[in-house]
Coordinates of C-alpha atoms in Angstrom, one line a residue:
Chain A
M1026 CA -27.4 -36.8 68.6
F1027 CA -26.6 -36.9 64.7
D1028 CA -22.9 -36.6 66.0
L1029 CA -23.4 -40.2 65.9
P1030 CA -20.2 -41.8 65.0
K1031 CA -20.4 -43.7 61.4
Q1032 CA -18.7 -46.2 63.0
V1033 CA -18.6 -48.2 66.0
K1034 CA -15.7 -50.7 68.0
M1035 CA -17.1 -53.8 70.4
V1036 CA -14.6 -55.4 72.5
E1037 CA -16.0 -58.6 73.3
V1038 CA -15.4 -59.3 77.1
G1039 CA -17.8 -62.4 77.7
P1040 CA -15.5 -64.5 77.8
R1041 CA -13.3 -62.8 79.8
D1042 CA -15.9 -60.4 82.4
G1043 CA -18.2 -62.5 81.4
L1044 CA -17.3 -66.1 82.3
Q1045 CA -15.4 -65.7 85.5
I1046 CA -17.9 -65.2 88.2
E1047 CA -20.0 -67.7 86.4
P1048 CA -20.4 -71.0 89.4
K1049 CA -20.0 -73.5 86.6
I1050 CA -16.6 -74.4 84.7
L1051 CA -16.4 -73.9 81.1
S1052 CA -14.5 -76.2 79.4
T1053 CA -11.4 -75.5 77.1
E1054 CA -13.7 -77.0 74.8
Q1055 CA -16.4 -75.4 75.4
K1056 CA -14.5 -71.4 75.3
L1057 CA -13.3 -72.2 71.7
R1058 CA -16.5 -72.5 70.5
M1059 CA -17.6 -69.3 72.3
V1060 CA -14.5 -67.5 70.7
D1061 CA -14.8 -69.0 67.9
A1062 CA -18.7 -67.8 67.2
L1063 CA -17.7 -64.3 68.6
A1064 CA -14.9 -63.8 66.1
G1065 CA -17.1 -65.5 63.0
A1066 CA -20.2 -63.1 63.9
G1067 CA -17.7 -60.1 62.8
L1068 CA -15.5 -58.9 67.2
G1069 CA -13.2 -57.8 66.1
E1070 CA -11.5 -57.7 69.4
I1071 CA -12.3 -60.7 71.9
E1072 CA -10.5 -60.5 75.8
V1073 CA -9.9 -64.8 75.7
G1074 CA -9.2 -65.0 79.3
S1075 CA -6.9 -63.4 82.0
F1076 CA -3.3 -64.5 84.1
V1077 CA -5.0 -64.4 87.3
N1078 CA -4.6 -66.7 89.7
P1079 CA -6.9 -69.9 89.7
K1080 CA -7.5 -70.3 93.0
A1081 CA -9.1 -67.4 92.7
V1082 CA -10.5 -67.4 89.8
P1083 CA -11.2 -70.4 88.7
Q1084 CA -12.7 -69.6 85.6
M1085 CA -9.7 -69.1 84.2
A1086 CA -8.0 -71.3 84.8
D1087 CA -7.0 -73.1 81.8
T1088 CA -5.8 -69.4 79.4
A1089 CA -3.1 -71.1 78.5
E1090 CA -5.0 -74.0 77.0
V1091 CA -7.6 -71.9 75.7
F1092 CA -4.7 -69.8 73.6
A1093 CA -3.0 -72.2 72.6
Q1094 CA -6.0 -74.2 70.7
L1095 CA -7.1 -71.1 69.7
G1096 CA -7.5 -70.9 65.6
K1097 CA -6.9 -67.5 64.9
R1098 CA -9.4 -66.0 62.9
P1099 CA -7.7 -63.5 60.8
G1100 CA -8.1 -59.6 62.4
V1101 CA -9.3 -60.0 65.1
R1102 CA -7.3 -59.7 67.9
Y1103 CA -7.3 -62.2 70.6
T1104 CA -6.4 -60.3 74.0
A1105 CA -6.4 -60.8 77.8
L1106 CA -6.2 -59.5 81.5
W1107 CA -4.1 -59.5 83.5
L1108 CA -2.7 -57.9 87.4
N1109 CA 1.0 -58.5 88.1
P1110 CA 4.1 -59.3 86.5
K1111 CA 3.5 -62.9 87.0
G1112 CA 0.8 -62.9 84.6
L1113 CA 2.2 -60.9 82.6
E1114 CA 5.0 -62.8 81.7
R1115 CA 2.3 -65.7 81.2
A1116 CA 0.6 -64.0 78.4
L1117 CA 4.1 -63.2 77.2
E1118 CA 5.3 -66.9 76.6
S1119 CA 2.2 -67.8 75.6
G1120 CA 3.1 -66.1 72.1
R1121 CA -0.5 -66.0 71.0
V1122 CA -2.1 -63.3 72.7
D1123 CA -2.7 -59.6 71.3
I1124 CA -0.6 -57.5 74.1
D1125 CA -1.9 -53.8 74.7
G1126 CA 0.7 -51.7 77.0
K1127 CA -2.2 -50.3 79.7
L1128 CA -2.0 -49.3 82.5
T1129 CA -4.6 -49.8 85.6
L1130 CA -6.3 -47.3 88.0
T1131 CA -9.1 -47.3 90.3
A1132 CA -10.9 -44.2 91.0
S1133 CA -12.0 -45.5 94.3
E1134 CA -9.9 -45.6 97.3
T1135 CA -11.2 -48.5 99.6
F1136 CA -11.9 -50.2 96.3
V1137 CA -8.4 -50.5 94.4
K1138 CA -7.6 -51.7 98.2
R1139 CA -9.7 -54.1 98.2
N1140 CA -9.1 -55.6 95.0
T1141 CA -5.4 -55.4 94.6
N1142 CA -4.7 -54.7 98.4
R1143 CA -2.7 -51.1 97.8
S1144 CA -3.4 -47.4 97.4
I1145 CA -4.0 -44.9 94.3
D1146 CA -0.7 -43.6 95.4
E1147 CA 0.8 -47.1 95.2
T1148 CA -0.5 -47.7 92.2
F1149 CA 1.0 -44.9 90.4
A1150 CA 4.6 -46.1 92.4
E1151 CA 3.7 -49.3 90.2
M1152 CA 3.2 -47.7 87.3
P1153 CA 6.8 -46.7 86.2
D1154 CA 8.2 -50.1 86.4
W1155 CA 4.9 -51.8 84.4
I1156 CA 5.6 -49.3 81.6
A1157 CA 9.2 -50.8 81.9
R1158 CA 8.2 -54.4 81.8
Y1159 CA 6.1 -53.2 78.2
R1160 CA 9.2 -51.5 76.8
Q1161 CA 11.2 -54.8 77.4
A1162 CA 9.1 -57.0 75.6
G1163 CA 8.6 -54.4 72.6
I1164 CA 5.0 -52.8 74.0
A1165 CA 4.0 -49.2 73.7
T1166 CA 2.3 -48.1 77.0
D1167 CA -0.2 -46.1 75.4
G1168 CA -3.7 -46.9 77.6
L1169 CA -5.4 -46.4 80.8
G1170 CA -7.9 -48.0 82.3
V1171 CA -10.0 -46.3 85.3
M1172 CA -11.8 -48.4 86.8
A1173 CA -15.0 -47.1 89.3
A1174 CA -14.8 -44.0 87.9
F1175 CA -18.7 -43.4 88.3
G1176 CA -19.2 -44.6 91.1
C1177 CA -18.4 -46.9 93.9
N1178 CA -20.6 -49.4 95.9
F1179 CA -17.8 -49.2 99.1
E1180 CA -17.3 -46.0 98.7
G1181 CA -20.5 -43.4 97.2
Y1182 CA -20.4 -41.6 93.8
I1183 CA -16.9 -40.7 92.9
P1184 CA -16.4 -37.1 91.9
E1185 CA -15.4 -35.1 88.4
E1186 CA -12.5 -33.7 89.4
K1187 CA -11.4 -36.4 91.0
V1188 CA -11.1 -38.9 87.6
V1189 CA -10.2 -35.6 85.9
G1190 CA -7.4 -34.9 87.8
L1191 CA -5.9 -39.0 87.8
V1192 CA -6.6 -39.0 84.4
A1193 CA -3.8 -35.3 84.0
R1194 CA -1.9 -37.9 86.8
A1195 CA -1.3 -41.2 84.8
M1196 CA -0.9 -38.6 81.5
Q1197 CA 2.0 -36.6 82.8
L1198 CA 3.8 -40.0 84.9
M1199 CA 3.1 -41.5 81.1
A1200 CA 5.1 -38.5 79.8
D1201 CA 7.5 -38.5 82.3
N1202 CA 8.4 -42.5 81.3
D1203 CA 8.3 -41.5 77.6
S1204 CA 5.2 -42.7 77.0
T1205 CA 2.3 -41.0 75.6
L1206 CA -1.3 -41.3 76.7
S1207 CA -4.2 -41.7 73.3
K1208 CA -7.0 -43.8 74.6
L1209 CA -8.3 -43.9 78.0
L1210 CA -10.8 -46.4 78.9
L1211 CA -13.6 -45.3 82.2
A1212 CA -14.7 -48.5 83.1
D1213 CA -18.8 -47.6 85.0
T1214 CA -17.5 -50.9 87.3
M1215 CA -19.9 -51.5 89.6
G1216 CA -23.4 -49.5 87.2
W1217 CA -23.4 -45.7 89.1
G1218 CA -24.1 -44.1 85.6
T1219 CA -26.5 -42.1 84.2
P1220 CA -26.8 -40.5 80.2
R1221 CA -26.5 -37.8 82.4
Q1222 CA -23.4 -38.3 84.7
I1223 CA -21.9 -39.8 81.1
K1224 CA -22.3 -37.2 79.4
S1225 CA -20.6 -34.5 81.3
L1226 CA -17.4 -36.5 82.3
V1227 CA -17.0 -38.3 79.1
G1228 CA -17.4 -34.0 78.0
K1229 CA -15.1 -32.5 80.6
I1230 CA -12.9 -34.8 79.1
R1231 CA -12.5 -34.6 75.5
D1232 CA -12.8 -30.7 76.3
K1233 CA -9.5 -31.3 78.0
W1234 CA -8.2 -33.8 75.6
P1235 CA -9.8 -33.5 72.5
E1236 CA -7.4 -36.1 71.1
L1237 CA -7.8 -39.0 73.9
D1238 CA -9.4 -41.5 71.9
I1239 CA -12.2 -42.6 74.7
S1240 CA -14.0 -45.7 75.7
L1241 CA -16.4 -47.1 77.7
H1242 CA -16.9 -50.0 79.5
L1243 CA -20.2 -50.6 81.3
H1244 CA -21.7 -52.6 83.1
D1245 CA -25.7 -53.2 83.1
T1246 CA -26.4 -53.4 86.8
R1247 CA -29.4 -51.1 87.3
G1248 CA -30.2 -50.8 83.5
C1249 CA -29.0 -48.1 81.6
A1250 CA -26.3 -49.6 80.3
V1251 CA -27.4 -48.8 76.8
A1252 CA -28.6 -45.3 77.6
N1253 CA -25.8 -44.8 78.4
A1254 CA -23.7 -46.4 75.6
V1255 CA -25.8 -43.8 73.0
A1256 CA -25.0 -41.3 75.2
A1257 CA -21.4 -41.4 75.3
M1258 CA -22.0 -41.7 71.2
E1259 CA -23.4 -38.9 71.3
L1260 CA -20.2 -37.2 72.4
G1261 CA -18.7 -39.1 69.6
V1262 CA -17.7 -42.1 72.3
A1263 CA -17.1 -45.2 69.1
T1264 CA -15.1 -48.0 71.7
F1265 CA -17.4 -50.0 74.0
D1266 CA -16.5 -53.4 75.8
S1267 CA -20.0 -55.4 75.5
S1268 CA -20.3 -59.3 76.8
V1269 CA -21.9 -61.3 74.3
G1270 CA -25.8 -62.1 75.6
G1271 CA -25.1 -59.5 78.3
L1272 CA -23.1 -62.3 79.8
G1273 CA -21.6 -62.3 83.8
G1274 CA -25.6 -61.2 84.5
C1275 CA -27.9 -63.5 85.4
P1276 CA -31.9 -62.6 86.0
F1277 CA -32.2 -64.8 89.6
A1278 CA -30.9 -61.4 91.9
G1279 CA -29.2 -64.1 94.3
H1280 CA -27.1 -65.2 91.4
K1281 CA -23.1 -63.0 92.3
G1282 CA -23.4 -61.9 88.5
A1283 CA -26.9 -60.1 88.5
A1284 CA -24.4 -56.6 86.8
G1285 CA -23.3 -58.3 83.7
N1286 CA -21.6 -55.7 80.8
V1287 CA -23.6 -54.0 78.6
C1288 CA -25.1 -56.5 75.8
T1289 CA -23.6 -56.7 72.8
E1290 CA -26.1 -58.0 70.5
D1291 CA -28.5 -55.4 72.2
L1292 CA -26.3 -52.3 71.9
V1293 CA -25.4 -54.0 68.0
F1294 CA -28.7 -53.7 67.4
A1295 CA -29.3 -50.2 68.3
C1296 CA -25.8 -49.6 66.7
G1297 CA -27.2 -50.6 63.7
E1298 CA -31.1 -49.5 63.3
M1299 CA -29.1 -45.8 63.9
G1300 CA -27.1 -46.2 61.1
I1301 CA -23.9 -46.6 63.2
E1302 CA -21.6 -49.6 61.5
T1303 CA -20.2 -52.0 63.5
G1304 CA -19.1 -54.7 60.8
I1305 CA -21.0 -57.4 63.5
D1306 CA -23.9 -60.3 61.6
L1307 CA -26.1 -59.6 64.2
D1308 CA -27.8 -63.2 63.4
A1309 CA -24.6 -65.0 64.2
L1310 CA -24.2 -62.7 67.1
V1311 CA -28.1 -63.6 67.7
E1312 CA -26.7 -67.6 67.4
A1313 CA -23.6 -66.7 69.7
A1314 CA -25.3 -65.9 72.5
K1315 CA -28.0 -68.2 72.5
L1316 CA -24.2 -70.6 71.9
A1317 CA -23.1 -69.3 75.8
E1318 CA -26.4 -69.3 77.0
D1319 CA -26.7 -72.7 76.5
L1320 CA -23.1 -72.8 77.8
V1321 CA -23.7 -71.8 81.2
G1322 CA -26.5 -73.2 81.4
H1323 CA -28.5 -70.6 82.5
P1324 CA -31.1 -67.6 81.0
L1325 CA -29.0 -64.6 80.3
P1326 CA -30.2 -61.2 80.8
G1327 CA -29.4 -59.9 76.5
K1328 CA -33.7 -58.8 75.4
V1329 CA -32.5 -59.0 71.2
M1330 CA -31.5 -63.2 72.0
K1331 CA -35.2 -63.3 72.9
G1332 CA -37.0 -60.4 71.1
G1333 CA -35.4 -61.0 67.6
T1334 CA -33.6 -58.8 65.2
L1335 CA -35.9 -57.2 62.2
T1336 CA -32.5 -58.4 59.4
R1337 CA -35.1 -59.8 58.0
F1338 CA -37.1 -56.3 57.0
K1339 CA -35.4 -53.5 55.1
M1340 CA -35.5 -50.2 57.2
P1341 CA -36.0 -47.3 55.0
R1342 CA -33.2 -44.6 54.8
A1343 CA -33.2 -41.1 55.2
Chain B
M920 CA -29.8 -32.8 77.5
F921 CA -29.6 -30.1 79.6
D922 CA -32.7 -29.7 78.3
L923 CA -33.8 -32.9 80.7
P924 CA -37.3 -31.9 81.7
K925 CA -37.3 -31.2 85.6
Q926 CA -40.0 -33.9 87.1
V927 CA -41.6 -37.0 85.2
K928 CA -44.8 -38.9 85.5
M929 CA -44.6 -41.9 85.5
V930 CA -47.8 -44.4 84.7
E931 CA -47.8 -48.0 86.3
V932 CA -49.2 -49.9 82.8
G933 CA -48.4 -53.5 85.2
P934 CA -51.0 -54.4 87.1
R935 CA -52.7 -54.7 83.6
D936 CA -49.9 -55.0 80.3
G937 CA -47.5 -56.3 82.3
L938 CA -50.3 -59.0 84.0
Q939 CA -51.9 -59.6 81.0
I940 CA -49.3 -62.2 79.4
E941 CA -48.8 -64.1 82.6
P942 CA -50.2 -67.5 82.5
K943 CA -50.5 -67.5 86.3
I944 CA -53.9 -65.8 87.4
L945 CA -53.5 -64.2 90.5
S946 CA -56.3 -63.1 93.0
T947 CA -58.1 -59.9 93.4
E948 CA -56.6 -59.8 97.0
Q949 CA -53.1 -60.3 95.2
K950 CA -53.5 -57.6 92.7
L951 CA -55.1 -55.4 96.1
R952 CA -51.8 -55.9 97.1
M953 CA -50.2 -55.0 94.1
V954 CA -51.4 -52.0 92.9
D955 CA -51.9 -50.5 96.3
A956 CA -47.6 -51.8 96.8
L957 CA -47.6 -48.9 93.7
A958 CA -49.6 -46.6 94.6
G959 CA -48.1 -46.2 98.6
A960 CA -44.8 -46.1 96.4
G961 CA -45.8 -42.4 94.7
L962 CA -46.8 -43.4 91.0
G963 CA -49.7 -40.9 90.5
E964 CA -51.1 -43.2 87.8
I965 CA -51.8 -47.0 87.3
E966 CA -53.7 -49.1 84.7
V967 CA -55.5 -51.1 87.3
G968 CA -56.9 -53.4 84.5
S969 CA -59.1 -54.0 81.6
F970 CA -62.7 -54.7 81.1
V971 CA -62.3 -57.0 78.3
N972 CA -63.7 -60.5 77.3
P973 CA -62.5 -62.8 80.1
K974 CA -62.2 -65.3 78.0
A975 CA -59.4 -63.6 76.0
V976 CA -58.0 -62.0 78.8
P977 CA -58.8 -64.5 82.0
Q978 CA -56.2 -62.1 84.3
M979 CA -58.5 -59.4 83.0
A980 CA -61.7 -61.1 84.1
D981 CA -62.0 -59.8 87.9
T982 CA -61.4 -56.2 86.7
A983 CA -65.1 -55.2 88.5
E984 CA -63.9 -56.7 91.7
V985 CA -60.5 -55.4 91.7
F986 CA -62.5 -52.1 91.5
A987 CA -65.3 -52.9 93.7
Q988 CA -62.6 -53.4 96.1
L989 CA -60.1 -51.2 95.7
G990 CA -58.4 -49.0 98.4
K991 CA -58.0 -45.7 96.8
R992 CA -55.3 -43.6 98.4
P993 CA -56.1 -39.8 97.0
G994 CA -54.4 -37.9 94.4
V995 CA -53.5 -41.1 92.9
R996 CA -55.4 -41.8 89.4
Y997 CA -56.9 -45.5 89.0
T998 CA -58.0 -46.3 85.2
A999 CA -58.7 -48.8 83.3
L1000 CA -58.9 -50.2 79.3
W1001 CA -61.3 -51.2 77.3
L1002 CA -61.4 -51.9 73.1
N1003 CA -65.2 -51.8 72.7
P1004 CA -68.6 -50.1 73.8
K1005 CA -69.0 -52.6 76.2
G1006 CA -65.8 -52.5 77.9
L1007 CA -66.3 -48.8 78.3
E1008 CA -70.3 -49.2 79.6
R1009 CA -68.1 -52.0 82.4
A1010 CA -66.0 -49.3 83.2
L1011 CA -69.5 -46.3 83.9
E1012 CA -71.0 -49.2 86.0
S1013 CA -68.0 -49.2 88.2
G1014 CA -68.5 -45.8 88.9
R1015 CA -64.8 -45.9 90.8
V1016 CA -62.4 -45.8 87.5
D1017 CA -60.6 -43.0 86.6
I1018 CA -61.6 -42.6 82.9
D1019 CA -59.9 -40.7 80.2
G1020 CA -61.8 -39.3 77.3
K1021 CA -59.0 -41.2 74.5
L1022 CA -58.9 -43.3 71.2
T1023 CA -57.2 -45.8 70.1
L1024 CA -55.4 -46.2 66.6
T1025 CA -52.6 -48.4 65.2
A1026 CA -49.8 -47.5 62.7
S1027 CA -49.5 -51.0 61.0
E1028 CA -52.5 -52.3 58.9
T1029 CA -51.3 -55.6 59.4
F1030 CA -51.2 -55.6 62.9
V1031 CA -55.1 -53.5 64.0
K1032 CA -56.9 -56.1 61.6
R1033 CA -55.1 -59.2 63.4
N1034 CA -55.8 -57.6 66.9
T1035 CA -59.1 -55.4 66.2
N1036 CA -60.9 -56.9 63.1
R1037 CA -61.3 -53.4 61.7
S1038 CA -58.8 -51.8 59.2
I1039 CA -57.4 -48.3 60.8
D1040 CA -59.8 -46.5 57.9
E1041 CA -63.4 -49.1 60.0
T1042 CA -61.2 -47.4 63.0
F1043 CA -61.8 -43.4 62.2
A1044 CA -64.5 -44.5 61.3
E1045 CA -65.9 -44.8 65.0
M1046 CA -64.3 -42.0 66.5
P1047 CA -67.1 -40.5 66.5
D1048 CA -69.6 -42.5 68.1
W1049 CA -66.9 -42.8 70.9
I1050 CA -66.1 -38.9 71.2
A1051 CA -70.3 -39.5 71.4
R1052 CA -70.6 -42.0 74.7
Y1053 CA -67.9 -40.4 75.5
R1054 CA -69.2 -36.9 75.7
Q1055 CA -72.6 -38.6 77.2
A1056 CA -70.6 -39.6 80.4
G1057 CA -69.7 -36.0 81.0
I1058 CA -66.5 -36.9 79.3
A1059 CA -64.2 -34.8 77.7
T1060 CA -61.7 -36.3 74.5
D1061 CA -59.0 -35.1 74.7
G1062 CA -56.3 -38.3 73.4
L1063 CA -54.8 -39.8 71.0
G1064 CA -53.4 -42.9 71.2
V1065 CA -51.3 -44.5 68.1
M1066 CA -50.1 -48.2 68.8
A1067 CA -47.2 -49.8 66.7
A1068 CA -46.0 -46.1 66.1
F1069 CA -42.2 -46.9 65.0
G1070 CA -42.4 -50.7 63.8
C1071 CA -44.3 -53.9 63.8
N1072 CA -43.3 -57.8 63.8
F1073 CA -46.6 -57.9 60.7
E1074 CA -45.9 -55.5 58.5
G1075 CA -42.1 -53.6 58.9
Y1076 CA -41.0 -50.3 59.9
I1077 CA -43.7 -47.5 60.0
P1078 CA -42.5 -44.8 58.0
E1079 CA -43.2 -41.4 60.1
E1080 CA -44.9 -39.9 57.6
K1081 CA -47.3 -42.3 58.1
V1082 CA -47.5 -41.6 61.9
V1083 CA -47.5 -37.5 61.1
G1084 CA -50.8 -38.0 58.5
L1085 CA -53.0 -40.5 61.1
V1086 CA -51.9 -38.0 64.6
A1087 CA -52.7 -35.1 61.7
R1088 CA -56.6 -36.7 60.4
A1089 CA -57.6 -37.7 64.3
M1090 CA -57.0 -34.0 65.2
Q1091 CA -59.1 -33.0 62.7
L1092 CA -61.6 -35.5 62.6
M1093 CA -61.8 -34.6 66.9
A1094 CA -62.3 -31.1 66.0
D1095 CA -64.9 -31.3 63.5
N1096 CA -66.7 -33.5 66.5
D1097 CA -66.1 -30.3 68.8
S1098 CA -62.7 -32.1 70.8
T1099 CA -59.4 -31.1 71.0
L1100 CA -56.2 -33.2 70.9
S1101 CA -54.0 -32.3 73.3
K1102 CA -52.5 -35.6 74.4
L1103 CA -50.7 -38.1 72.1
L1104 CA -49.2 -41.5 72.9
L1105 CA -46.4 -43.2 70.9
A1106 CA -46.2 -46.6 71.9
D1107 CA -43.9 -48.6 70.6
T1108 CA -45.9 -51.8 70.6
M1109 CA -43.2 -53.8 69.9
G1110 CA -39.8 -52.7 70.9
W1111 CA -39.0 -51.5 67.5
G1112 CA -37.2 -48.1 68.1
T1113 CA -34.3 -46.8 68.6
P1114 CA -32.9 -43.5 70.3
R1115 CA -32.5 -41.7 66.9
Q1116 CA -36.4 -42.8 66.2
I1117 CA -37.2 -41.7 68.8
K1118 CA -36.0 -38.6 68.1
S1119 CA -36.4 -38.1 64.6
L1120 CA -40.7 -38.8 64.5
V1121 CA -40.7 -37.1 68.8
G1122 CA -38.7 -34.3 66.9
K1123 CA -41.7 -34.2 64.0
I1124 CA -44.6 -34.2 66.0
R1125 CA -43.2 -31.5 68.7
D1126 CA -42.1 -29.0 65.6
K1127 CA -45.3 -29.1 64.1
W1128 CA -47.9 -29.3 67.0
P1129 CA -45.2 -28.4 69.3
E1130 CA -49.0 -27.8 72.6
L1131 CA -49.5 -31.2 72.0
D1132 CA -48.6 -33.2 75.7
I1133 CA -46.1 -36.1 74.2
S1134 CA -46.4 -39.6 76.3
L1135 CA -44.4 -43.0 75.4
H1136 CA -45.5 -46.3 75.5
L1137 CA -42.3 -48.8 75.4
H1138 CA -41.7 -52.0 75.3
D1139 CA -38.2 -53.0 75.8
T1140 CA -38.4 -56.1 73.3
R1141 CA -34.7 -55.3 72.3
G1142 CA -33.0 -53.5 75.4
C1143 CA -33.7 -49.8 74.4
A1144 CA -36.7 -49.2 76.0
V1145 CA -34.5 -47.0 79.3
A1146 CA -31.9 -45.1 76.2
N1147 CA -35.4 -44.5 74.3
A1148 CA -37.1 -42.7 76.9
V1149 CA -33.8 -41.0 78.1
A1150 CA -33.9 -39.8 74.4
A1151 CA -37.1 -38.7 74.3
M1152 CA -36.8 -36.8 77.4
E1153 CA -33.7 -35.1 75.6
L1154 CA -36.8 -34.0 73.9
G1155 CA -38.9 -32.1 76.5
V1156 CA -41.2 -35.7 76.8
A1157 CA -42.4 -35.7 80.5
T1158 CA -45.1 -39.2 80.5
F1159 CA -44.2 -43.1 80.1
D1160 CA -46.6 -45.8 80.7
S1161 CA -43.8 -48.0 82.2
S1162 CA -43.8 -51.7 84.0
V1163 CA -43.0 -52.3 87.7
G1164 CA -39.9 -54.6 87.6
G1165 CA -40.8 -54.8 83.9
L1166 CA -43.5 -56.6 84.3
G1167 CA -44.5 -58.5 81.3
G1168 CA -41.1 -59.4 80.3
C1169 CA -39.3 -62.8 81.3
P1170 CA -35.5 -63.5 80.8
F1171 CA -36.5 -67.0 79.1
A1172 CA -36.8 -66.9 76.0
G1173 CA -40.6 -70.0 75.7
H1174 CA -42.5 -67.2 77.7
K1175 CA -44.9 -65.2 75.8
G1176 CA -44.1 -62.1 77.3
A1177 CA -40.7 -61.8 76.7
A1178 CA -41.3 -58.3 75.9
G1179 CA -42.0 -56.3 78.9
N1180 CA -42.6 -52.6 79.0
V1181 CA -39.9 -50.2 80.3
C1182 CA -39.6 -51.3 83.7
T1183 CA -40.1 -48.0 85.9
E1184 CA -37.8 -48.5 89.0
D1185 CA -35.4 -48.9 86.2
L1186 CA -36.4 -45.0 84.9
V1187 CA -37.2 -43.7 88.7
F1188 CA -33.6 -44.6 89.7
A1189 CA -32.5 -42.8 85.9
C1190 CA -34.3 -40.0 86.7
G1191 CA -33.7 -39.7 90.0
E1192 CA -29.8 -40.0 89.8
M1193 CA -30.7 -37.6 86.6
G1194 CA -32.1 -34.7 88.9
I1195 CA -35.4 -35.3 87.5
E1196 CA -38.0 -35.4 90.2
T1197 CA -40.5 -38.5 90.5
G1198 CA -42.4 -38.0 92.9
I1199 CA -42.0 -41.6 94.0
D1200 CA -40.0 -43.3 96.6
L1201 CA -37.7 -45.7 94.7
D1202 CA -37.3 -48.3 97.6
A1203 CA -40.3 -48.1 98.4
L1204 CA -40.6 -49.2 94.5
V1205 CA -37.9 -51.5 94.1
E1206 CA -40.1 -53.3 97.5
A1207 CA -43.6 -53.8 95.0
A1208 CA -42.0 -55.1 91.9
K1209 CA -39.6 -57.7 94.2
L1210 CA -43.8 -58.0 95.3
A1211 CA -44.3 -58.7 91.4
E1212 CA -41.9 -61.3 91.5
D1213 CA -43.3 -63.4 94.4
L1214 CA -47.1 -63.4 92.6
V1215 CA -46.2 -64.1 89.0
G1216 CA -44.0 -66.5 90.4
H1217 CA -40.9 -66.0 87.8
P1218 CA -37.7 -63.7 87.9
L1219 CA -38.4 -60.2 86.2
P1220 CA -36.4 -58.6 84.1
G1221 CA -35.5 -55.2 86.2
K1222 CA -32.5 -54.7 86.9
V1223 CA -32.4 -52.1 90.1
M1224 CA -34.9 -54.4 91.8
K1225 CA -30.8 -57.3 91.7
G1226 CA -28.6 -54.7 91.5
G1227 CA -29.7 -52.4 94.0
T1228 CA -30.8 -48.3 94.9
L1229 CA -28.2 -45.7 95.4
T1230 CA -30.3 -44.1 97.7
R1231 CA -27.9 -44.9 101.1
F1232 CA -25.7 -42.5 99.3
K1233 CA -26.1 -39.0 99.3
M1234 CA -25.3 -37.8 95.9
P1235 CA -23.5 -34.3 94.8
R1236 CA -25.0 -32.2 93.1
A1237 CA -23.8 -29.4 91.3

């Protein structure tokens, strides 16, 4: 427990991963307010939107416009998501997106086919082209994201050896294409992980590749997201995707998005109370969560925004 | 992490700690259905209600009637709460309550005065009479509960030394009155704890009194309850109070009860996935949570009841 990192970096994905499943389409101006409230609270990296098919994800249709109008704050990275070359092209055209050279895999064969119409092998086959595309744009490919790394509602539990094997294969492919994997994101896309599984898989990967910078993307589908983040922190993981207010989740069972990301301010609260720096102003972040709740028009699952921060008290430090 | 207990005992407090803040008064028949659904799911101990002033807590006015009509299942303990001698008398009169000889303290001077109109010293002064009362009823006093053991919204952070001192003082008082403290409940009444604090205080108490059976009562006010329970499990704690559906909590900020107990089925899910036995049928428990949600008439904060269990998948075991 006392190997907890001294600092944790929160990557805010609410405006993209959270909003994308909301049925109510926010205006460009509303999105700009939300993104700026987050940057103002001290978030250093914000996934602003995605360059995807607007017919498939209507909420993201104005991502280019959001970037065009964005009043950028110094030191903040404003990122986006894309799934195909056309999306990357649009991000590059915008000229305002902070672009990471990152490859993406899915550990579940069933899910990757449903989601991208490709097999895992086909995903690997396209990777050299992605590396070349990034290189052409002057961007080094150094990241890998593995979706559904803990389990998949369509396929079941994902064996750890499978994930380790996929990482090794991607690492080799990147080396073969003059790139070096340094940043690995493990995504618990459907909220299957529990602290023991998180520690086991992260521990195996850390033992095998101690130089990798591991980050986690944790959905709170079954209530373990904060516990999972803490478990990973105990193994030194210091970067987490998260969603303000737990955006993407909703207390109503019928809501398609019952499974939001781990709630940013709940995790920032936990970090703060455990003596871990995040550089975030928790009270300002709670205001951003309340703004997000107002904008989407239904209660969000975040707890600290209702239970209240403890910043008015002075914490005793041993 | 791998010192996790093999078995965890869940003590269901939803029908009492959860329901007592619900504005809608449930009928006796509805309470009986909820309690029996919980017993049917495998909960081995259920806090059914409280013998308190019905004017102060109208929801608990029919506790005696609930006990009178309760169809008890073998092996299940049906307990209740009381705060004064009159309450204990009513529990004894009922003849159907499983009574623990337990003393209660509050670590916050401000909170205990607001809540019970007594100081901490005055609480200690009344303990010999409580021990005598239990003894007269043929019950050994072997338990102590410490409320607000981690922090108090009225008083701030509670120093660990204060909690340790209170436990030592109660232990001595019990010994002076021919009783032996063997069961200690630490309550994070207002949801101040985070995993580091939980491990620190539980660790100190366990080191000082390794023979004590420690249990936790964790409110999820700020989203850390599951993480806190897992942290305690890593130190061998194997008994937790919890509330079906997270009853007592509500996603709406305006709801007085935003701070429910740790959700029973979310913690049972985490235990199951980590290979820890609870003896509980998770799918049946989720049905009990849905029943509780129907009865109180608003969404409950539990996650597994919306995200779904994983019992249809077979977990690989190392």
